[in-house]
Structures are given as structure tokens and as C-alpha cells.
PDB file of C-alpha atoms in Angstrom:
ATOM      1  CA  MET S 282      16.239 -10.082  24.508  1.00  0.00           C
ATOM      2  CA  GLY S 283      12.842  -9.813  22.825  1.00  0.00           C
ATOM      3  CA  GLY S 284      12.412  -6.234  24.005  1.00  0.00           C
ATOM      4  CA  GLY S 285      15.883  -5.361  22.701  1.00  0.00           C
ATOM      5  CA  PHE S 286      15.127  -6.899  19.317  1.00  0.00           C
ATOM      6  CA  PHE S 287      11.841  -5.024  18.906  1.00  0.00           C
ATOM      7  CA  ASP S 288      13.426  -1.792  20.108  1.00  0.00           C
ATOM      8  CA  LYS S 289      16.223  -2.091  17.530  1.00  0.00           C
ATOM      9  CA  THR S 290      13.742  -3.003  14.802  1.00  0.00           C
ATOM     10  CA  ALA S 291      11.545  -0.005  15.598  1.00  0.00           C
ATOM     11  CA  LYS S 292      14.562   2.316  15.681  1.00  0.00           C
ATOM     12  CA  ASP S 293      15.826   0.991  12.350  1.00  0.00           C
ATOM     13  CA  PHE S 294      12.443   1.481  10.711  1.00  0.00           C
ATOM     14  CA  ALA S 295      12.118   5.009  12.117  1.00  0.00           C
ATOM     15  CA  LEU S 296      15.670   5.897  11.044  1.00  0.00           C
ATOM     16  CA  ALA S 297      15.055   4.628   7.512  1.00  0.00           C
ATOM     17  CA  LEU S 298      11.767   6.539   7.438  1.00  0.00           C
ATOM     18  CA  VAL S 299      13.476   9.767   8.516  1.00  0.00           C
ATOM     19  CA  PHE S 300      16.188   9.360   5.880  1.00  0.00           C
ATOM     20  CA  LEU S 301      14.038   8.291   2.924  1.00  0.00           C
ATOM     21  CA  THR S 302      10.984  10.495   3.503  1.00  0.00           C
ATOM     22  CA  ARG S 303      10.076  13.853   4.957  1.00  0.00           C
ATOM     23  CA  LEU S 304       7.228  12.604   7.112  1.00  0.00           C
ATOM     24  CA  PRO S 305       6.989  14.533  10.389  1.00  0.00           C
ATOM     25  CA  LEU S 306       8.177  12.301  13.220  1.00  0.00           C
ATOM     26  CA  PRO S 307       8.782  13.142  16.860  1.00  0.00           C
ATOM     27  CA  HIS S 308      12.358  13.457  18.074  1.00  0.00           C
ATOM     28  CA  LEU S 309      13.699   9.945  18.463  1.00  0.00           C
ATOM     29  CA  ASP S 310      16.848   8.590  20.040  1.00  0.00           C
ATOM     30  CA  PHE S 311      18.797   6.619  17.423  1.00  0.00           C
ATOM     31  CA  SER S 312      21.797   5.969  19.652  1.00  0.00           C
ATOM     32  CA  GLY S 313      23.400   2.645  18.926  1.00  0.00           C
ATOM     33  CA  ARG S 314      21.915   2.421  15.420  1.00  0.00           C
ATOM     34  CA  SER S 315      23.402   3.505  12.098  1.00  0.00           C
ATOM     35  CA  LEU S 316      21.801   4.223   8.754  1.00  0.00           C
ATOM     36  CA  SER S 317      23.763   1.463   7.052  1.00  0.00           C
ATOM     37  CA  SER S 318      22.373  -1.092   9.512  1.00  0.00           C
ATOM     38  CA  ALA S 319      18.848   0.359   9.298  1.00  0.00           C
ATOM     39  CA  LEU S 320      18.478   0.188   5.523  1.00  0.00           C
ATOM     40  CA  TRP S 321      17.088  -3.340   5.683  1.00  0.00           C
ATOM     41  CA  ALA S 322      13.848  -1.471   6.441  1.00  0.00           C
ATOM     42  CA  ALA S 323      13.942   0.527   3.187  1.00  0.00           C
ATOM     43  CA  PRO S 324      11.267  -1.693   1.572  1.00  0.00           C
ATOM     44  CA  LEU S 325       8.992  -1.094   4.578  1.00  0.00           C
ATOM     45  CA  VAL S 326       9.419   2.639   4.040  1.00  0.00           C
ATOM     46  CA  GLY S 327       8.406   1.989   0.446  1.00  0.00           C
ATOM     47  CA  VAL S 328       5.190   0.370   1.679  1.00  0.00           C
ATOM     48  CA  VAL S 329       4.395   3.496   3.712  1.00  0.00           C
ATOM     49  CA  VAL S 330       4.988   5.750   0.702  1.00  0.00           C
ATOM     50  CA  ALA S 331       2.881   3.454  -1.492  1.00  0.00           C
ATOM     51  CA  LEU S 332      -0.017   3.426   0.961  1.00  0.00           C
ATOM     52  CA  ILE S 333      -0.087   7.222   1.127  1.00  0.00           C
ATOM     53  CA  SER S 334      -0.015   7.449  -2.661  1.00  0.00           C
ATOM     54  CA  GLY S 335      -2.660   4.737  -2.983  1.00  0.00           C
ATOM     55  CA  ILE S 336      -4.976   6.449  -0.518  1.00  0.00           C
ATOM     56  CA  VAL S 337      -4.723   9.665  -2.518  1.00  0.00           C
ATOM     57  CA  PHE S 338      -5.638   7.732  -5.686  1.00  0.00           C
ATOM     58  CA  ALA S 339      -8.576   6.062  -3.923  1.00  0.00           C
ATOM     59  CA  VAL S 340      -9.934   9.364  -2.559  1.00  0.00           C
ATOM     60  CA  ALA S 341      -9.525  11.032  -5.948  1.00  0.00           C
ATOM     61  CA  THR S 342     -11.493   8.314  -7.738  1.00  0.00           C
ATOM     62  CA  TRP S 343     -14.118   8.318  -4.968  1.00  0.00           C
ATOM     63  CA  LEU S 344     -14.582  12.025  -5.642  1.00  0.00           C
ATOM     64  CA  GLY S 345     -15.273  11.215  -9.278  1.00  0.00           C
ATOM     65  CA  LEU S 346     -11.932  11.906 -10.941  1.00  0.00           C
ATOM     66  CA  ALA S 347     -10.859   9.745 -13.864  1.00  0.00           C
ATOM     67  CA  ALA S 348      -7.854   7.431 -13.608  1.00  0.00           C
ATOM     68  CA  GLY S 349      -5.504   9.905 -15.304  1.00  0.00           C
ATOM     69  CA  PRO S 350      -5.932  12.845 -12.908  1.00  0.00           C
ATOM     70  CA  ALA S 351      -6.094  10.446  -9.944  1.00  0.00           C
ATOM     71  CA  ALA S 352      -2.771   8.914 -10.998  1.00  0.00           C
ATOM     72  CA  ALA S 353      -1.230  12.386 -11.307  1.00  0.00           C
ATOM     73  CA  LEU S 354      -2.351  13.243  -7.773  1.00  0.00           C
ATOM     74  CA  ALA S 355      -0.996   9.924  -6.489  1.00  0.00           C
ATOM     75  CA  LEU S 356       2.407  10.684  -8.017  1.00  0.00           C
ATOM     76  CA  THR S 357       2.276  14.180  -6.542  1.00  0.00           C
ATOM     77  CA  ALA S 358       1.701  12.673  -3.096  1.00  0.00           C
ATOM     78  CA  THR S 359       4.684  10.349  -3.585  1.00  0.00           C
ATOM     79  CA  MET S 360       6.981  13.219  -4.476  1.00  0.00           C
ATOM     80  CA  LEU S 361       5.742  15.383  -1.605  1.00  0.00           C
ATOM     81  CA  VAL S 362       6.300  12.594   0.913  1.00  0.00           C
ATOM     82  CA  THR S 363       9.860  11.992  -0.296  1.00  0.00           C
ATOM     83  CA  PHE S 364      10.657  15.616  -1.257  1.00  0.00           C
ATOM     84  CA  CYS S 365      11.689  14.224  -4.675  1.00  0.00           C
ATOM     85  CA  LEU S 366      14.747  12.615  -3.087  1.00  0.00           C
ATOM     86  CA  HIS S 367      15.077   9.909  -5.737  1.00  0.00           C
ATOM     87  CA  GLU S 368      13.928  12.108  -8.614  1.00  0.00           C
ATOM     88  CA  ASP S 369      16.722  14.525  -7.735  1.00  0.00           C
ATOM     89  CA  GLY S 370      19.203  11.669  -7.870  1.00  0.00           C
ATOM     90  CA  LEU S 371      17.940  10.508 -11.255  1.00  0.00           C
ATOM     91  CA  GLY S 372      18.219  13.993 -12.744  1.00  0.00           C
ATOM     92  CA  ASP S 373      21.730  14.560 -11.379  1.00  0.00           C
ATOM     93  CA  THR S 374      22.896  11.137 -12.552  1.00  0.00           C
ATOM     94  CA  ALA S 375      21.575  11.724 -16.072  1.00  0.00           C
ATOM     95  CA  ASP S 376      23.274  15.126 -16.225  1.00  0.00           C
ATOM     96  CA  GLY S 377      26.570  13.814 -14.867  1.00  0.00           C
ATOM     97  CA  PHE S 378      26.794  10.668 -16.961  1.00  0.00           C
ATOM     98  CA  GLY S 379      25.545  12.433 -20.087  1.00  0.00           C
ATOM     99  CA  GLY S 380      27.379  15.724 -19.820  1.00  0.00           C
ATOM    100  CA  GLY S 381      30.764  14.973 -18.268  1.00  0.00           C
ATOM    101  CA  ARG S 382      33.825  13.638 -20.053  1.00  0.00           C
ATOM    102  CA  THR S 383      35.993  12.715 -17.075  1.00  0.00           C
ATOM    103  CA  ARG S 384      35.182  11.085 -13.743  1.00  0.00           C
ATOM    104  CA  GLU S 385      35.927  14.313 -11.904  1.00  0.00           C
ATOM    105  CA  ARG S 386      33.751  16.377 -14.224  1.00  0.00           C
ATOM    106  CA  LYS S 387      30.861  13.915 -13.965  1.00  0.00           C
ATOM    107  CA  LEU S 388      30.973  14.074 -10.166  1.00  0.00           C
ATOM    108  CA  GLU S 389      31.190  17.873 -10.306  1.00  0.00           C
ATOM    109  CA  ILE S 390      28.098  18.070 -12.518  1.00  0.00           C
ATOM    110  CA  MET S 391      26.196  15.662 -10.261  1.00  0.00           C
ATOM    111  CA  ARG S 392      26.891  17.899  -7.269  1.00  0.00           C
ATOM    112  CA  ASP S 393      25.722  21.027  -9.128  1.00  0.00           C
ATOM    113  CA  SER S 394      22.220  22.059  -8.017  1.00  0.00           C
ATOM    114  CA  ARG S 395      21.318  23.185 -11.549  1.00  0.00           C
ATOM    115  CA  VAL S 396      19.459  20.771 -13.821  1.00  0.00           C
ATOM    116  CA  GLY S 397      20.573  20.259 -17.418  1.00  0.00           C
ATOM    117  CA  THR S 398      18.962  18.863 -20.535  1.00  0.00           C
ATOM    118  CA  TYR S 399      19.746  15.241 -19.723  1.00  0.00           C
ATOM    119  CA  GLY S 400      18.294  15.598 -16.251  1.00  0.00           C
ATOM    120  CA  VAL S 401      15.113  17.283 -17.476  1.00  0.00           C
ATOM    121  CA  ALA S 402      14.616  14.585 -20.110  1.00  0.00           C
ATOM    122  CA  ALA S 403      15.183  11.768 -17.579  1.00  0.00           C
ATOM    123  CA  LEU S 404      12.742  13.291 -15.092  1.00  0.00           C
ATOM    124  CA  ALA S 405      10.106  13.911 -17.757  1.00  0.00           C
ATOM    125  CA  LEU S 406      10.328  10.304 -18.942  1.00  0.00           C
ATOM    126  CA  SER S 407      10.217   8.994 -15.369  1.00  0.00           C
ATOM    127  CA  ILE S 408       7.073  10.932 -14.504  1.00  0.00           C
ATOM    128  CA  LEU S 409       5.430  10.146 -17.850  1.00  0.00           C
ATOM    129  CA  LEU S 410       6.088   6.398 -17.610  1.00  0.00           C
ATOM    130  CA  ARG S 411       4.913   6.148 -14.010  1.00  0.00           C
ATOM    131  CA  TRP S 412       1.808   8.219 -14.709  1.00  0.00           C
ATOM    132  CA  THR S 413       0.785   6.218 -17.752  1.00  0.00           C
ATOM    133  CA  ALA S 414       1.354   2.927 -15.911  1.00  0.00           C
ATOM    134  CA  LEU S 415      -0.778   4.015 -12.951  1.00  0.00           C
ATOM    135  CA  SER S 416      -3.465   5.340 -15.279  1.00  0.00           C
ATOM    136  CA  GLU S 417      -3.634   1.976 -17.031  1.00  0.00           C
ATOM    137  CA  LEU S 418      -4.038   0.151 -13.698  1.00  0.00           C
ATOM    138  CA  ALA S 419      -7.228   2.194 -13.164  1.00  0.00           C
ATOM    139  CA  THR S 420      -8.824   0.261 -10.261  1.00  0.00           C
ATOM    140  CA  VAL S 421      -7.897   1.017  -6.650  1.00  0.00           C
ATOM    141  CA  PRO S 422      -6.887  -2.586  -5.705  1.00  0.00           C
ATOM    142  CA  HIS S 423      -4.614  -2.858  -8.749  1.00  0.00           C
ATOM    143  CA  VAL S 424      -3.104   0.573  -8.114  1.00  0.00           C
ATOM    144  CA  LEU S 425      -2.396  -0.329  -4.490  1.00  0.00           C
ATOM    145  CA  ALA S 426      -0.819  -3.640  -5.488  1.00  0.00           C
ATOM    146  CA  GLY S 427       1.310  -1.966  -8.144  1.00  0.00           C
ATOM    147  CA  LEU S 428       2.413   0.862  -5.879  1.00  0.00           C
ATOM    148  CA  ILE S 429       3.345  -1.387  -2.961  1.00  0.00           C
ATOM    149  CA  ALA S 430       5.271  -3.760  -5.217  1.00  0.00           C
ATOM    150  CA  ALA S 431       7.057  -0.890  -6.981  1.00  0.00           C
ATOM    151  CA  HIS S 432       8.003   1.173  -3.945  1.00  0.00           C
ATOM    152  CA  ALA S 433       9.044  -1.766  -1.778  1.00  0.00           C
ATOM    153  CA  ALA S 434      10.990  -3.676  -4.427  1.00  0.00           C
ATOM    154  CA  SER S 435      12.786  -0.585  -5.767  1.00  0.00           C
ATOM    155  CA  ARG S 436      13.994   0.348  -2.281  1.00  0.00           C
ATOM    156  CA  GLY S 437      14.895  -3.253  -1.560  1.00  0.00           C
ATOM    157  CA  LEU S 438      17.739  -2.906  -4.072  1.00  0.00           C
ATOM    158  CA  ILE S 439      19.393   0.031  -2.315  1.00  0.00           C
ATOM    159  CA  PRO S 440      21.388  -1.765   0.435  1.00  0.00           C
ATOM    160  CA  GLY S 441      22.755  -4.344  -2.006  1.00  0.00           C
ATOM    161  CA  PHE S 442      23.849  -1.584  -4.379  1.00  0.00           C
ATOM    162  CA  MET S 443      25.674   0.198  -1.568  1.00  0.00           C
ATOM    163  CA  HIS S 444      27.196  -3.075  -0.373  1.00  0.00           C
ATOM    164  CA  LEU S 445      28.535  -4.177  -3.747  1.00  0.00           C
ATOM    165  CA  LEU S 446      29.864  -0.823  -4.972  1.00  0.00           C
ATOM    166  CA  PRO S 447      32.428   1.420  -3.311  1.00  0.00           C
ATOM    167  CA  SER S 448      31.507   5.006  -2.650  1.00  0.00           C
ATOM    168  CA  ALA S 449      32.637   7.279  -5.473  1.00  0.00           C
ATOM    169  CA  ARG S 450      33.129  10.104  -2.992  1.00  0.00           C
ATOM    170  CA  THR S 451      34.710  10.421   0.429  1.00  0.00           C
ATOM    171  CA  GLN S 452      31.959  12.826   1.511  1.00  0.00           C
ATOM    172  CA  GLY S 453      28.224  13.003   0.913  1.00  0.00           C
ATOM    173  CA  LEU S 454      25.042  11.304   2.116  1.00  0.00           C
ATOM    174  CA  ALA S 455      25.871   7.892   0.684  1.00  0.00           C
ATOM    175  CA  ALA S 456      29.501   7.997   1.822  1.00  0.00           C
ATOM    176  CA  ASP S 457      28.526   9.128   5.318  1.00  0.00           C
ATOM    177  CA  ALA S 458      25.935   6.353   5.575  1.00  0.00           C
ATOM    178  CA  GLY S 459      28.577   3.673   5.120  1.00  0.00           C
ATOM    179  CA  ALA S 460      28.254   0.299   3.444  1.00  0.00           C
ATOM    180  CA  PRO S 461      25.380  -1.939   4.593  1.00  0.00           C
ATOM    181  CA  SER S 462      26.368  -5.465   5.521  1.00  0.00           C
ATOM    182  CA  ALA S 463      25.562  -8.467   3.350  1.00  0.00           C
ATOM    183  CA  GLU S 464      22.917  -9.470   5.894  1.00  0.00           C
ATOM    184  CA  VAL S 465      21.181  -6.092   5.645  1.00  0.00           C
ATOM    185  CA  ALA S 466      21.304  -6.277   1.838  1.00  0.00           C
ATOM    186  CA  VAL S 467      19.786  -9.768   1.774  1.00  0.00           C
ATOM    187  CA  ILE S 468      16.970  -8.889   4.186  1.00  0.00           C
ATOM    188  CA  ALA S 469      16.028  -5.819   2.134  1.00  0.00           C
ATOM    189  CA  ALA S 470      16.130  -7.777  -1.124  1.00  0.00           C
ATOM    190  CA  VAL S 471      13.927 -10.524   0.323  1.00  0.00           C
ATOM    191  CA  LEU S 472      11.375  -8.010   1.627  1.00  0.00           C
ATOM    192  CA  GLY S 473      11.289  -6.356  -1.774  1.00  0.00           C
ATOM    193  CA  ALA S 474      10.870  -9.717  -3.497  1.00  0.00           C
ATOM    194  CA  VAL S 475       7.960 -10.612  -1.205  1.00  0.00           C
ATOM    195  CA  ALA S 476       6.205  -7.397  -2.237  1.00  0.00           C
ATOM    196  CA  LEU S 477       6.522  -8.431  -5.883  1.00  0.00           C
ATOM    197  CA  LEU S 478       4.259 -11.406  -5.165  1.00  0.00           C
ATOM    198  CA  LEU S 479       1.354  -8.945  -5.266  1.00  0.00           C
ATOM    199  CA  LEU S 480       1.767  -9.201  -9.035  1.00  0.00           C
ATOM    200  CA  GLY S 481       1.341 -12.984  -8.912  1.00  0.00           C
ATOM    201  CA  LEU S 482       4.119 -15.580  -8.951  1.00  0.00           C
ATOM    202  CA  PRO S 483       4.806 -15.535 -12.726  1.00  0.00           C
ATOM    203  CA  GLY S 484       4.796 -11.744 -12.750  1.00  0.00           C
ATOM    204  CA  ALA S 485       7.027 -11.580  -9.684  1.00  0.00           C
ATOM    205  CA  ILE S 486       9.613 -13.890 -11.242  1.00  0.00           C
ATOM    206  CA  ALA S 487       9.640 -11.928 -14.504  1.00  0.00           C
ATOM    207  CA  VAL S 488       9.961  -8.573 -12.735  1.00  0.00           C
ATOM    208  CA  ALA S 489      12.674  -9.885 -10.412  1.00  0.00           C
ATOM    209  CA  ALA S 490      14.703 -10.860 -13.468  1.00  0.00           C
ATOM    210  CA  MET S 491      14.226  -7.384 -14.989  1.00  0.00           C
ATOM    211  CA  LEU S 492      15.251  -5.719 -11.732  1.00  0.00           C
ATOM    212  CA  ALA S 493      18.372  -7.882 -11.569  1.00  0.00           C
ATOM    213  CA  LEU S 494      19.323  -6.780 -15.085  1.00  0.00           C
ATOM    214  CA  TRP S 495      18.688  -3.115 -14.227  1.00  0.00           C
ATOM    215  CA  PHE S 496      20.775  -3.495 -11.056  1.00  0.00           C
ATOM    216  CA  LEU S 497      23.699  -5.031 -12.975  1.00  0.00           C
ATOM    217  CA  LEU S 498      23.479  -2.483 -15.800  1.00  0.00           C
ATOM    218  CA  LEU S 499      23.543   0.501 -13.451  1.00  0.00           C
ATOM    219  CA  ARG S 500      26.312  -1.110 -11.396  1.00  0.00           C
ATOM    220  CA  TRP S 501      28.418  -1.433 -14.544  1.00  0.00           C
ATOM    221  CA  LEU S 502      27.640   2.141 -15.579  1.00  0.00           C
ATOM    222  CA  CYS S 503      28.560   3.531 -12.175  1.00  0.00           C
ATOM    223  CA  LEU S 504      31.847   1.642 -12.051  1.00  0.00           C
ATOM    224  CA  SER S 505      32.800   2.652 -15.579  1.00  0.00           C
ATOM    225  CA  GLN S 506      31.648   6.277 -15.293  1.00  0.00           C
ATOM    226  CA  ILE S 507      32.588   7.346 -11.754  1.00  0.00           C
ATOM    227  CA  GLY S 508      34.159   4.322 -10.075  1.00  0.00           C
ATOM    228  CA  GLY S 509      31.384   3.657  -7.572  1.00  0.00           C
ATOM    229  CA  HIS S 510      28.060   4.850  -6.248  1.00  0.00           C
ATOM    230  CA  THR S 511      26.773   8.161  -4.917  1.00  0.00           C
ATOM    231  CA  GLY S 512      23.482   9.198  -3.368  1.00  0.00           C
ATOM    232  CA  ASP S 513      22.411  10.363  -6.819  1.00  0.00           C
ATOM    233  CA  THR S 514      22.995   6.985  -8.459  1.00  0.00           C
ATOM    234  CA  ILE S 515      21.019   5.331  -5.657  1.00  0.00           C
ATOM    235  CA  GLY S 516      18.136   7.630  -6.575  1.00  0.00           C
ATOM    236  CA  ALA S 517      18.506   6.621 -10.219  1.00  0.00           C
ATOM    237  CA  LEU S 518      18.481   2.958  -9.179  1.00  0.00           C
ATOM    238  CA  GLN S 519      15.219   3.415  -7.285  1.00  0.00           C
ATOM    239  CA  GLN S 520      13.531   5.370 -10.051  1.00  0.00           C
ATOM    240  CA  GLY S 521      14.416   2.893 -12.758  1.00  0.00           C
ATOM    241  CA  ALA S 522      13.260  -0.029 -10.639  1.00  0.00           C
ATOM    242  CA  GLU S 523       9.988   1.690  -9.716  1.00  0.00           C
ATOM    243  CA  ILE S 524       9.265   2.334 -13.392  1.00  0.00           C
ATOM    244  CA  LEU S 525       9.950  -1.299 -14.335  1.00  0.00           C
ATOM    245  CA  VAL S 526       7.628  -2.665 -11.646  1.00  0.00           C
ATOM    246  CA  LEU S 527       4.807  -0.252 -12.468  1.00  0.00           C
ATOM    247  CA  LEU S 528       5.069  -1.065 -16.172  1.00  0.00           C
ATOM    248  CA  ALA S 529       4.999  -4.774 -15.345  1.00  0.00           C
ATOM    249  CA  ALA S 530       1.981  -4.216 -13.083  1.00  0.00           C
ATOM    250  CA  SER S 531       0.118  -2.424 -15.888  1.00  0.00           C
ATOM    251  CA  ALA S 532       0.818  -5.373 -18.185  1.00  0.00           C
ATOM    252  CA  THR S 533      -0.140  -7.921 -15.515  1.00  0.00           C
ATOM    253  CA  PHE S 534      -3.457  -6.320 -14.583  1.00  0.00           C
ATOM    254  CA  ALA S 535      -4.428  -5.131 -18.063  1.00  0.00           C
TER     255      ALA S 535
END
């Protein structure tokens, strides 16, 4: 039984890693596992992304770069590792919610590969806020703590979002993934909450409350705008949560 448990856990982590990043992995057999059941590991994928980004920041500062350029390189590493998966979702969500009048038109805009004014503005603000927060953290230990907390906690919200909202489409990445179970959602949320403890207990509690408000606000927006979630709105969820945690980290470690 132990071997079966560890085999399933490893497969789930690898499946989540394949879906949420573009890291080169050998061909793996995921038979018997589904993405919806593997998303409990999304916060662990966030830790991997954070470590890569943090290492880039550490190397950049070791080479003599100031905090600003080092933070820019760290963000670049994050986006390369994920192929801007969540940034793409944020931009499409901003365009759809801002530019469409009907549910159908909003979904049509979100599926369009072109980026509009709302999307450009949302992406610019996302990058600017994350860059300034990382620049303010300045030291490598604080940057690592902030990145791990932000990337793990933001991805820890994803299964719960998919569990509590219906899919707005019958086809697409999010629809094909299916709805994670309540158990998967709880495990992911707990793992994300544990990562927040890197900010200290008072900071973790405050940030958890902010993330809960962001979760509920976006849930309401998605239900009122398009009647459910899509892969794009999941990206927007992650980006907003990552920004909140990094801003809180910059305030905590200032």
C-alpha cells in the first residue's frame, strides 16, 4: 500500500508540473491519474517555480546586480518556466470582462488570441507590482520566502476555485480537466496556507484573509459575468493572489 501511495503521489506531482509549467520532463505514464485529482500538488509546483526564480535572483545579486534588475530577471525566469500561462489568463480575462457586453461575447473575446487594451493594462500592472515588491524585498532570504509563499499560496487556491464554480464552457483546458474533489481542494489550500507561514504567523493570517476576499470577489465576478470559471479566470486568480502575497511580503520584511 505504501508503494502505491508514493507512486500515486509522484504521478500527481509530475502531472501537475507538466500542466502548470513547461519544464522538460521525461515521458511518464499517468494512467490511472487525472488532472483534477492531481491538482492538490499545485502548491508544490509553485514551490518549484519559486525556487527557480529565487535562484536566478540570488545569482544575479551575486554577480553584482542591484535588486531592481535582479528582480526583473527573477520574474523573467518565472514567466519562461510557466510560458506565461497565468499571465495569458489574466490578460484574456481583463479583455473579456472589460470589453464584452454579453456572456457569449465575453467568452468569445477571452478565446481570441489577440490582446486588447484591458489585457495590456492588466499585464503591465501585474508585472509592475510584482517587480516593485520583489525589488523592495532586496535580500535573497526575503526574496525566497516571498516567492515561495506567493507561488505556493496562489496555486493553492486553484482547485477550490474549480470545485466551487461550474465550468463556463463545455470545452477547453479547465472544462477538460474536470472539477477537483473537495478533498483535493482542501489539501491544496492547506499546503498553500503552510507556505504563508514563511511571512510569520501574523502576516500569514492577514494575507490569508486578503486571499479569501480576492477568491470570493473573483468568484462573484465570474458567476455574474460568464456564469462560471474558465482556464483564463484561473490564471487571473493566480496572478491576483501572487501579487497580494508579494506586496504583503514587501510590507512584512521592509
